[in-house]
Coordinates of C-alpha atoms in Angstrom, one line a residue:
M16 CA 140.4 -77.1 148.9
T17 CA 137.6 -74.5 148.9
A18 CA 138.2 -70.9 147.9
Y19 CA 136.3 -68.1 149.5
P20 CA 136.1 -64.5 148.4
I21 CA 137.9 -62.3 150.9
G22 CA 136.9 -58.9 149.6
V23 CA 137.4 -56.4 146.9
E24 CA 140.5 -54.3 146.1
V25 CA 140.0 -50.8 144.7
A26 CA 143.1 -49.5 143.0
C27 CA 143.9 -46.0 141.7
D28 CA 143.3 -45.6 138.0
G29 CA 146.0 -42.9 137.7
P30 CA 146.0 -39.2 137.0
A31 CA 145.2 -39.6 133.3
A32 CA 144.0 -42.3 131.0
D33 CA 147.5 -42.9 129.6
R34 CA 149.3 -42.7 132.9
D35 CA 149.3 -45.2 135.8
C36 CA 149.3 -44.1 139.4
P37 CA 152.9 -43.4 140.3
E38 CA 152.3 -44.8 143.8
S39 CA 150.4 -47.9 142.6
A40 CA 147.9 -47.0 145.3
A41 CA 145.0 -49.1 146.6
V42 CA 142.4 -48.4 149.3
R43 CA 143.6 -49.7 152.6
A44 CA 141.9 -53.0 153.4
Q45 CA 139.3 -53.1 156.1
I46 CA 138.2 -56.5 157.3
T47 CA 134.6 -55.4 157.6
S48 CA 134.4 -54.1 154.0
T49 CA 133.5 -56.9 151.5
T50 CA 131.8 -55.1 148.6
A51 CA 133.2 -52.6 146.2
R52 CA 130.7 -50.0 147.6
E53 CA 132.0 -50.5 151.1
V54 CA 135.6 -50.3 150.0
R55 CA 135.0 -47.1 148.1
A56 CA 133.3 -45.6 151.2
D57 CA 136.5 -46.5 153.2
G58 CA 138.6 -44.8 150.5
R59 CA 136.5 -41.6 150.6
R60 CA 137.2 -41.4 154.3
D61 CA 140.9 -41.6 153.4
G62 CA 140.7 -38.8 150.8
W63 CA 140.0 -40.9 147.7
G64 CA 137.8 -39.4 144.9
R65 CA 135.8 -40.6 142.1
R66 CA 135.7 -38.7 138.8
R67 CA 134.2 -39.3 135.4
R68 CA 136.8 -39.9 132.6
G69 CA 135.1 -40.2 129.3
K70 CA 132.1 -42.5 129.8
R71 CA 133.3 -44.3 132.9
L72 CA 134.0 -43.5 136.5
V73 CA 137.5 -43.8 137.8
D74 CA 138.9 -44.2 141.4
L75 CA 141.7 -41.7 142.3
C76 CA 144.0 -41.7 145.3
P77 CA 144.5 -38.4 147.0
S78 CA 147.7 -37.7 145.1
C79 CA 146.2 -38.4 141.6
D80 CA 142.9 -36.6 142.5
T81 CA 144.9 -33.5 143.3
D82 CA 146.8 -33.8 140.0
T83 CA 143.6 -34.2 138.1
Q84 CA 142.0 -31.1 139.7
K85 CA 145.2 -29.0 138.9
E86 CA 144.8 -29.9 135.2
R87 CA 141.2 -28.5 135.0

């Protein structure tokens, strides 16, 4: 049997470093998106955001992105 990569999943990192996404959200899969960059672009079209948390970038679903912006 041979395994082939079928794509990349980008999941929400949650509204805070110590809290998981309450919806366990992930970017909806598109058959044409096979790299993390393409999947993140799909997510941006669906309202996902990318924010810096400490020294790293995190992916946030629309719900968690709104929560993060409220805390600022």
